[in-house]
Amino acid sequence: MAVVASVSGLNVAQPQLATTFEASQGQVLWIINTYTLTLAALLLPGGAAGDRLGRKRVLTAGLVVFGVANVAAAVAPVTEVMVAARLLSGVGAAMVMPVTLSVITSTFPDAERSRAIGTWTAVAGGGGILGMYLSALLVDVASWRWLFALPVALTAAALLIGARAVPESRERLPGRFDLPGALTAVVATVGFTLALHEAPSRGWDDSLVVAALVAAVLATLGFVGWELRTPSPLLDVRHFRSRGLSSGTTLLLVLFGVQGGVALVLYPYCQVVLGWSGLLSTVAMMPLAVLMMIASGVAPGVARRVGPRTTMVLGLALATTGLALLAALVSPDGGYLGVLPGLAAMGAGAGLAMTPSTEAITSSLPREQQGVASAINDLTRELGAALGVALLGGLLVAGYQDAIAGRLDGVPAALAAAAGEGIARADAVSRTAGAHAEVIRDATRDAFVAAWQDAMWVGVAVMAVLVVVVLVRGPRSTRIAESAGERR
C-alpha cells in the first residue's frame, strides 16, 4: 500500500509544491514522475534480484531505502533534494513491490495461495485510491510534508512484521545476473513510460515523446533478441506463449488503462461540473476502491468453483457494464448519483478479474522466477495506467474541443479560444467573463459530458474485445505450473 499510494499521493499537492520550492510546473511534474519512472524501470531487475539474492533480504533492504527516502522527501529544503529523494524512493519501491508478491507465490501452500494473492491484489488495487484520499486529507488539515508520514508508518510496520513473519527464500539459478537484459529492459520501460506520461500534454508528435518511443521500441527489440539467445535470461520471452501469462498481462494492461481513464475524467467532473473540493472528489472514487478490494477477496472462492477463466470473464463483463453505465447515465445535471452505479459495477468487476489474472501470471513462470513473474504483473499495471491516461485522455481532449466548438456562439473570440483549451481553463475563464460566464459554464459542462461519453464508449468497445480474448486464450486450470515447460 505504501508503494502504490506513493504513485498518486503527490498529485493532490501540486500547488503547495510549486509554492514551497518556487518551482515551475515542469519541475513539479518531475518531482511527481521521477518516482513513477524509477519504479517502473527497475521492477524487472528488482524482482530478479529477489530471486537470486534472497527475497526477504531484498524486501528488507528495499523497505529501508524506501523509508529513508520518504523521510528525506518530507524535510527536503530545495527542489534538487526533493527529486533525488523521489528517485531513491523509486529504487526502494522497485525492490519491495515485486518481492511482496513473490514471497507469497513461493512460500504459501497451494491451498492458501489463491486467498493470499487475493489479499495482495485487494491492497494493490485499492491502495492507490485510499492513499490519494489520505494524502488529500493531510494536505487539507496539515501540510504537504505530512504526506510522507503514511508511507513511513506503513514501511515501519512492514519491517517489524516482516522480520518475524516473512521466511527467507532464494533460488540457485545458473549463470550470472543478466545485466544486458536488465539494461535494455530499463531503457524500454523508461521510454514507454515517459512517452505515455508526456504525450497527453505535449502531443504525440513532440520531439521528446517521439525520441522516447523510438528508444523504447529499439530497446524492446534488443531485449527480446538478447533474451532469446542468452543461456541465463532475465525473462525468457517464450513464456508469453502460455495462456496464463498472455491473457493475464493483457487483461491487467487493459483494465488498469481503463481505470486510469476513469480517474482522469471523474476528477474534473466532480471539481468543475459538480463544484466539489479536491478531497470530496477523491472520496467519490472510494466506492470503486472499496468494492474492488471486497471482490478481490471473494475472487479466489469463485475461481475454485467455476475456474479462473470464467471468473476473469465474469469480472470483465461486470466492469464493461460499469463503463457502459458511466457512459449512459452521466449528465451535466444528473450529479454524482449518475456515475455511482457505473463506479460500483466497475470496482466489483475489476476486483473479480484481477485476482485470477495475477495468479495466472505468477503460476505461468517456474518457482525460481517468481520475482520476475511478480515484476511483470506490477509493470503491466504501471504501463496500463499510463496508457489509459494517455489514450483516453487524448480522446477526452479531442472530444471536448469538438463538442464545445458549436456551443459558444456570441462569446468573444478570445474567451471562446481559452474555453476551448480544456475544462479547467474554461472554468477559470468563466469566473471573469462577466455576462458571458453562464454561457461558458453551460457549454463547458455539456461539452465535457459529451467527450466523457465518447471516451467511455471507446473503453466499452475495448473491454468487449478483451472479453473475447480471455474466452479464447484464458487459463485452463488453477494448478500452479511446476516447471518452465508447463504451459497454460
XYZ file of C-alpha atoms in Angstrom:
488
model
C 0.000 0.000 0.000
C 2.861 2.393 0.769
C 4.413 1.833 -2.663
C 1.160 2.124 -4.623
C -0.119 5.126 -2.669
C 3.122 7.000 -3.338
C 2.462 6.859 -7.090
C -0.509 9.207 -6.878
C -0.132 10.825 -3.449
C 1.738 13.978 -4.500
C -0.738 14.774 -7.274
C -3.008 16.478 -4.737
C -0.208 18.774 -3.540
C 0.984 20.315 -6.820
C 0.132 23.939 -5.880
C 1.814 23.581 -2.483
C 4.956 22.063 -4.029
C 5.182 24.911 -6.539
C 4.886 27.480 -3.759
C 7.302 25.837 -1.314
C 10.087 25.267 -3.822
C 9.266 28.212 -6.112
C 9.138 25.567 -8.811
C 7.752 25.675 -12.322
C 5.021 23.293 -13.439
C 7.664 21.236 -15.240
C 9.730 20.905 -12.069
C 6.649 19.892 -10.071
C 5.860 17.196 -12.614
C 9.421 15.890 -12.359
C 9.058 15.691 -8.580
C 5.949 13.568 -9.080
C 7.002 11.481 -12.093
C 10.598 10.679 -11.081
C 9.246 8.136 -8.600
C 6.945 6.505 -11.165
C 9.641 6.302 -13.829
C 12.229 4.823 -11.454
C 9.767 2.303 -10.021
C 8.649 1.097 -13.446
C 12.189 0.953 -14.832
C 13.637 -1.176 -12.028
C 10.770 -3.611 -11.407
C 12.184 -6.429 -13.543
C 15.754 -6.154 -12.171
C 14.350 -5.813 -8.644
C 12.253 -8.948 -8.989
C 15.169 -10.903 -10.441
C 17.451 -9.714 -7.620
C 14.989 -11.064 -5.074
C 15.030 -14.485 -6.731
C 18.846 -14.626 -6.730
C 19.871 -12.834 -3.544
C 17.020 -13.809 -1.234
C 13.516 -12.380 -1.211
C 13.434 -11.405 2.458
C 16.880 -9.799 2.187
C 15.877 -7.680 -0.837
C 12.498 -6.844 0.703
C 14.115 -5.635 3.938
C 16.762 -3.606 2.116
C 14.122 -2.086 -0.143
C 11.939 -1.108 2.799
C 14.874 0.606 4.496
C 15.762 2.531 1.325
C 12.114 3.434 0.747
C 11.603 4.615 4.335
C 14.785 6.716 4.464
C 13.959 8.287 1.100
C 10.483 9.288 2.269
C 11.900 10.893 5.397
C 14.341 12.820 3.191
C 11.488 13.951 0.948
C 9.495 15.164 3.944
C 12.283 17.515 5.029
C 13.691 18.392 1.575
C 14.778 22.073 1.541
C 15.141 22.513 -2.237
C 13.824 21.024 -5.471
C 17.005 19.085 -6.234
C 16.922 17.256 -2.905
C 13.234 16.503 -3.400
C 13.813 14.985 -6.846
C 16.745 12.922 -5.524
C 14.611 11.661 -2.638
C 11.836 10.666 -5.014
C 14.334 8.818 -7.224
C 15.655 6.939 -4.190
C 12.066 6.152 -3.177
C 11.535 4.606 -6.607
C 14.635 2.443 -6.192
C 13.383 1.150 -2.841
C 9.866 0.635 -4.180
C 11.176 -1.405 -7.123
C 12.924 -3.714 -4.643
C 9.797 -4.011 -2.500
C 6.890 -4.276 -4.927
C 7.705 -7.461 -6.898
C 9.136 -9.238 -3.843
C 5.921 -8.756 -1.842
C 4.071 -10.935 -4.337
C 6.901 -13.413 -4.992
C 7.169 -14.073 -1.230
C 3.529 -15.178 -1.348
C 3.738 -17.277 -4.507
C 6.983 -19.010 -3.490
C 6.133 -19.831 0.145
C 2.368 -20.240 0.572
C 0.988 -23.771 0.149
C -1.342 -24.416 -2.779
C -4.452 -24.417 -0.588
C -3.749 -20.907 0.740
C -2.004 -19.272 -2.209
C -5.117 -18.036 -4.025
C -6.504 -16.389 -0.902
C -3.161 -14.743 -0.161
C -2.910 -13.438 -3.746
C -6.478 -12.133 -3.409
C -5.456 -10.144 -0.335
C -2.381 -8.792 -2.121
C -4.474 -7.849 -5.157
C -7.043 -6.069 -2.993
C -4.400 -3.892 -1.344
C -2.531 -3.259 -4.608
C -5.751 -2.369 -6.421
C -7.322 -0.174 -3.777
C -4.170 1.205 -2.172
C -3.688 3.944 -4.728
C -7.140 5.442 -4.241
C -7.035 5.064 -0.460
C -3.586 6.640 -0.444
C -4.781 9.551 -2.563
C -7.702 10.131 -0.179
C -5.451 10.144 2.882
C -2.984 12.391 1.055
C -5.718 14.878 0.172
C -6.904 14.830 3.774
C -3.395 15.508 5.104
C -2.888 18.378 2.653
C -6.177 19.950 3.744
C -5.695 19.615 7.515
C -1.904 19.873 7.859
C 0.897 20.319 5.299
C 2.047 18.546 2.158
C 5.112 17.377 4.083
C 2.847 15.169 6.186
C 2.023 13.202 3.036
C 5.160 11.175 3.692
C 4.049 10.167 7.177
C 1.762 7.496 5.684
C 4.435 5.596 3.684
C 6.949 5.934 6.535
C 4.466 4.499 9.047
C 3.479 1.658 6.705
C 7.135 0.917 5.969
C 7.991 0.730 9.666
C 5.076 -1.642 10.245
C 6.137 -3.793 7.290
C 9.698 -4.037 8.623
C 8.518 -5.105 12.073
C 6.051 -7.678 10.762
C 8.364 -8.909 8.014
C 11.237 -9.560 10.406
C 9.143 -12.228 12.089
C 6.595 -13.361 9.505
C 8.432 -13.434 6.164
C 10.595 -16.524 5.567
C 13.791 -16.255 3.555
C 13.668 -17.890 0.132
C 16.062 -17.789 -2.794
C 16.789 -19.840 -5.866
C 20.051 -21.349 -7.094
C 19.952 -20.043 -10.655
C 22.591 -20.940 -13.255
C 24.791 -18.305 -14.842
C 25.293 -14.685 -13.939
C 22.729 -11.956 -13.486
C 21.523 -10.867 -16.947
C 22.923 -7.325 -16.975
C 22.361 -6.644 -20.723
C 18.760 -7.798 -20.375
C 18.267 -5.609 -17.303
C 19.720 -2.531 -19.030
C 17.630 -2.906 -22.186
C 14.541 -3.545 -20.042
C 15.233 -0.324 -18.119
C 15.589 1.722 -21.335
C 12.430 0.211 -22.832
C 10.382 0.785 -19.683
C 11.584 4.357 -19.180
C 10.952 5.146 -22.838
C 7.407 3.829 -22.916
C 6.501 5.266 -19.507
C 7.959 8.697 -20.296
C 6.210 8.845 -23.670
C 2.861 7.831 -22.202
C 3.148 10.359 -19.389
C 4.204 13.259 -21.630
C 2.049 12.618 -24.725
C -1.235 13.966 -23.262
C 0.298 17.392 -22.563
C 2.988 17.639 -25.275
C 1.304 15.751 -28.114
C 2.391 12.573 -29.865
C 4.476 14.480 -32.405
C 6.606 16.219 -29.749
C 10.326 15.537 -30.154
C 10.718 14.192 -26.598
C 7.764 11.828 -26.990
C 8.969 10.590 -30.393
C 12.538 10.100 -29.131
C 11.297 8.192 -26.071
C 9.121 5.926 -28.209
C 11.929 5.224 -30.675
C 14.337 4.406 -27.846
C 11.717 2.179 -26.211
C 10.988 0.242 -29.404
C 14.686 -0.279 -30.189
C 15.401 -1.346 -26.607
C 12.451 -3.752 -26.675
C 13.716 -5.365 -29.872
C 17.182 -5.586 -28.349
C 15.774 -7.095 -25.147
C 13.777 -9.758 -26.990
C 16.697 -10.652 -29.249
C 19.118 -10.948 -26.338
C 16.727 -12.920 -24.118
C 16.186 -15.466 -26.888
C 19.953 -16.046 -27.205
C 21.401 -15.791 -23.704
C 21.577 -19.025 -21.655
C 20.521 -17.245 -18.422
C 17.814 -14.754 -19.441
C 16.307 -12.196 -17.113
C 12.956 -13.164 -18.653
C 12.540 -15.984 -21.126
C 10.100 -14.325 -23.516
C 8.959 -17.743 -24.712
C 6.851 -17.890 -21.555
C 4.440 -15.473 -23.243
C 3.241 -18.391 -25.363
C 1.438 -19.640 -22.251
C -2.242 -18.897 -21.855
C -1.922 -17.670 -18.303
C 0.842 -15.145 -18.925
C -0.503 -13.773 -22.197
C -4.134 -13.469 -21.094
C -3.299 -12.267 -17.577
C -0.966 -9.484 -18.711
C -3.364 -8.385 -21.453
C -6.252 -8.233 -19.010
C -4.355 -6.193 -16.415
C -2.901 -3.846 -19.064
C -6.351 -3.001 -20.439
C -8.160 -2.988 -17.105
C -5.717 -0.621 -15.429
C -5.729 1.509 -18.567
C -9.490 1.893 -18.387
C -9.340 2.624 -14.656
C -6.725 5.305 -15.271
C -9.013 6.854 -17.855
C -11.987 6.797 -15.489
C -9.994 8.561 -12.772
C -8.853 11.107 -15.351
C -12.414 12.106 -16.254
C -14.012 11.741 -12.832
C -11.863 14.323 -11.042
C -12.606 17.272 -13.378
C -16.257 16.197 -13.489
C -16.524 16.381 -9.717
C -14.440 19.531 -9.335
C -15.692 21.608 -12.271
C -19.106 20.236 -13.233
C -20.243 19.457 -9.674
C -18.104 22.121 -7.958
C -16.643 19.768 -5.347
C -13.342 20.182 -3.476
C -10.311 18.034 -4.241
C -10.854 15.989 -1.075
C -14.519 15.342 -1.822
C -13.638 14.461 -5.418
C -11.219 11.847 -4.101
C -13.932 10.446 -1.834
C -16.032 9.987 -4.981
C -13.600 7.261 -6.091
C -13.947 5.309 -2.848
C -16.866 3.050 -3.941
C -14.697 1.779 -6.793
C -11.761 1.121 -4.439
C -13.784 -0.489 -1.653
C -15.744 -2.802 -3.955
C -12.549 -3.700 -5.787
C -10.947 -4.754 -2.508
C -14.006 -6.768 -1.440
C -14.316 -8.514 -4.814
C -10.590 -9.330 -4.850
C -11.059 -11.196 -1.582
C -14.069 -13.093 -2.928
C -12.471 -13.948 -6.284
C -10.385 -16.970 -5.138
C -13.501 -18.749 -3.889
C -15.339 -18.018 -7.130
C -12.367 -19.248 -9.175
C -12.303 -22.532 -7.253
C -15.953 -23.114 -8.122
C -16.146 -22.014 -11.747
C -12.496 -21.825 -12.837
C -10.151 -18.863 -13.350
C -11.104 -18.176 -16.956
C -14.809 -17.974 -16.171
C -14.067 -15.755 -13.168
C -11.973 -13.422 -15.316
C -14.725 -13.242 -17.941
C -17.410 -12.575 -15.317
C -15.310 -9.788 -13.819
C -14.607 -8.243 -17.206
C -18.275 -8.405 -18.183
C -19.256 -6.649 -14.953
C -16.540 -3.996 -15.410
C -17.649 -3.456 -19.018
C -21.210 -2.999 -17.806
C -19.930 -0.419 -15.343
C -18.221 1.510 -18.148
C -21.417 1.414 -20.203
C -23.358 2.779 -17.216
C -20.783 5.571 -16.834
C -21.340 6.498 -20.470
C -25.131 6.163 -20.470
C -26.118 7.714 -17.131
C -23.752 10.684 -16.808
C -25.258 14.117 -17.484
C -24.436 17.748 -16.663
C -27.360 17.896 -14.239
C -27.517 14.297 -13.017
C -24.940 14.746 -10.266
C -22.858 12.062 -8.613
C -25.711 9.550 -8.489
C -25.480 9.332 -12.259
C -21.954 7.894 -12.076
C -22.183 5.902 -8.828
C -23.730 2.706 -10.335
C -21.045 2.570 -13.006
C -18.237 3.065 -10.486
C -19.650 0.348 -8.235
C -20.011 -2.171 -11.059
C -16.565 -1.402 -12.398
C -14.918 -1.767 -8.985
C -16.572 -5.114 -8.321
C -15.788 -6.402 -11.792
C -12.158 -5.291 -11.664
C -11.602 -6.960 -8.295
C -13.154 -10.188 -9.532
C -10.965 -10.262 -12.658
C -7.646 -9.119 -11.186
C -7.002 -11.882 -8.636
C -7.179 -14.861 -11.054
C -5.208 -12.798 -13.605
C -2.422 -12.198 -11.101
C -2.345 -15.878 -10.175
C -2.330 -16.836 -13.863
C 0.730 -14.633 -14.429
C 2.719 -15.843 -11.441
C 1.890 -19.509 -11.989
C 2.993 -19.351 -15.637
C 6.648 -18.956 -14.654
C 8.647 -21.536 -12.664
C 9.262 -21.150 -8.952
C 12.798 -19.875 -9.426
C 11.498 -16.877 -11.396
C 8.653 -15.774 -9.141
C 10.288 -12.390 -8.576
C 10.345 -11.789 -12.329
C 6.757 -13.009 -12.651
C 5.685 -10.604 -9.926
C 7.589 -7.781 -11.632
C 5.760 -8.500 -14.909
C 2.474 -8.274 -13.029
C 3.442 -4.941 -11.452
C 4.911 -3.476 -14.636
C 1.768 -4.359 -16.575
C -0.299 -2.396 -14.077
C 2.000 0.649 -14.263
C 2.127 0.739 -18.055
C -1.596 0.064 -18.338
C -2.476 3.040 -16.144
C -0.134 5.318 -18.104
C -1.514 4.022 -21.409
C -5.106 4.620 -20.334
C -4.400 8.181 -19.223
C -2.588 8.906 -22.488
C -5.114 7.393 -24.878
C -8.406 8.083 -23.116
C -7.056 11.490 -22.107
C -6.367 12.249 -25.750
C -9.875 11.160 -26.703
C -11.304 13.325 -23.936
C -9.404 16.433 -25.062
C -10.261 15.938 -28.732
C -13.904 15.198 -27.954
C -14.175 18.234 -25.699
C -12.723 20.577 -28.299
C -15.041 19.231 -30.998
C -18.102 19.415 -28.743
C -17.540 22.931 -27.425
C -16.846 24.484 -30.842
C -20.522 24.986 -31.669
C -21.678 25.913 -28.173
C -20.003 29.310 -27.765
C -21.930 31.421 -30.276
C -21.904 35.056 -29.228
C -18.912 34.640 -26.900
C -15.910 36.863 -27.763
C -13.248 35.018 -29.742
C -10.559 35.360 -27.065
C -12.799 33.904 -24.367
C -14.030 31.147 -26.676
C -10.475 30.181 -27.613
C -9.431 29.984 -23.974
C -12.514 27.946 -23.034
C -11.772 25.544 -25.876
C -8.386 24.614 -24.418
C -9.868 22.420 -21.697
C -12.409 22.247 -18.913
C -10.090 23.602 -16.198
C -9.146 26.582 -18.372
C -12.788 27.164 -19.247
C -13.752 27.162 -15.584
C -11.104 29.781 -14.819
C -12.176 31.939 -17.792
C -15.835 31.813 -16.798
C -15.056 33.454 -13.458
C -14.013 36.678 -15.185
C -16.244 36.509 -18.266
C -18.978 38.808 -16.943
C -22.198 38.467 -18.949
C -20.787 35.506 -20.874
C -19.955 33.473 -17.752
C -23.152 31.422 -17.707
C -22.927 30.579 -21.408
C -19.324 29.404 -20.993
C -20.137 27.316 -17.915
C -23.089 25.608 -19.592
C -21.129 24.975 -22.776
C -18.201 23.608 -20.782
C -20.337 21.159 -18.834
C -22.211 19.938 -21.911
C -19.033 19.544 -23.965
C -17.190 17.730 -21.193
C -20.012 15.254 -20.648
C -20.228 14.624 -24.406
C -16.469 13.963 -24.509
C -16.747 11.752 -21.399
C -19.416 9.627 -23.094
C -17.382 9.198 -26.278
C -14.288 8.154 -24.323
C -16.232 5.686 -22.183
C -17.898 4.059 -25.201
C -14.461 3.521 -26.721
C -13.474 1.880 -23.439
C -16.557 -0.351 -23.619
C -15.567 -1.493 -27.110
C -12.008 -2.282 -25.996
C -13.253 -4.192 -22.956
C -15.689 -6.186 -25.090
C -12.809 -7.293 -27.312
C -10.855 -8.233 -24.180
C -13.707 -10.468 -23.010
C -13.460 -12.404 -26.271
C -9.653 -12.651 -25.969
C -9.888 -14.091 -22.457
C -12.620 -16.506 -23.518
C -10.348 -17.835 -26.232
C -6.947 -17.602 -24.521
C -7.720 -17.638 -20.798
C -6.007 -20.113 -18.430
C -7.391 -23.636 -18.420
C -6.692 -24.594 -14.802
C -5.726 -23.209 -11.410
C -2.843 -25.585 -10.771
C 0.493 -23.855 -10.295
C 2.971 -24.613 -13.046
C 5.721 -26.793 -11.611
C 8.272 -26.425 -14.376
C 9.278 -23.961 -17.019
C 7.993 -26.313 -19.681
C 4.415 -26.462 -18.392
C 2.127 -24.050 -20.225
C -1.383 -22.785 -19.578
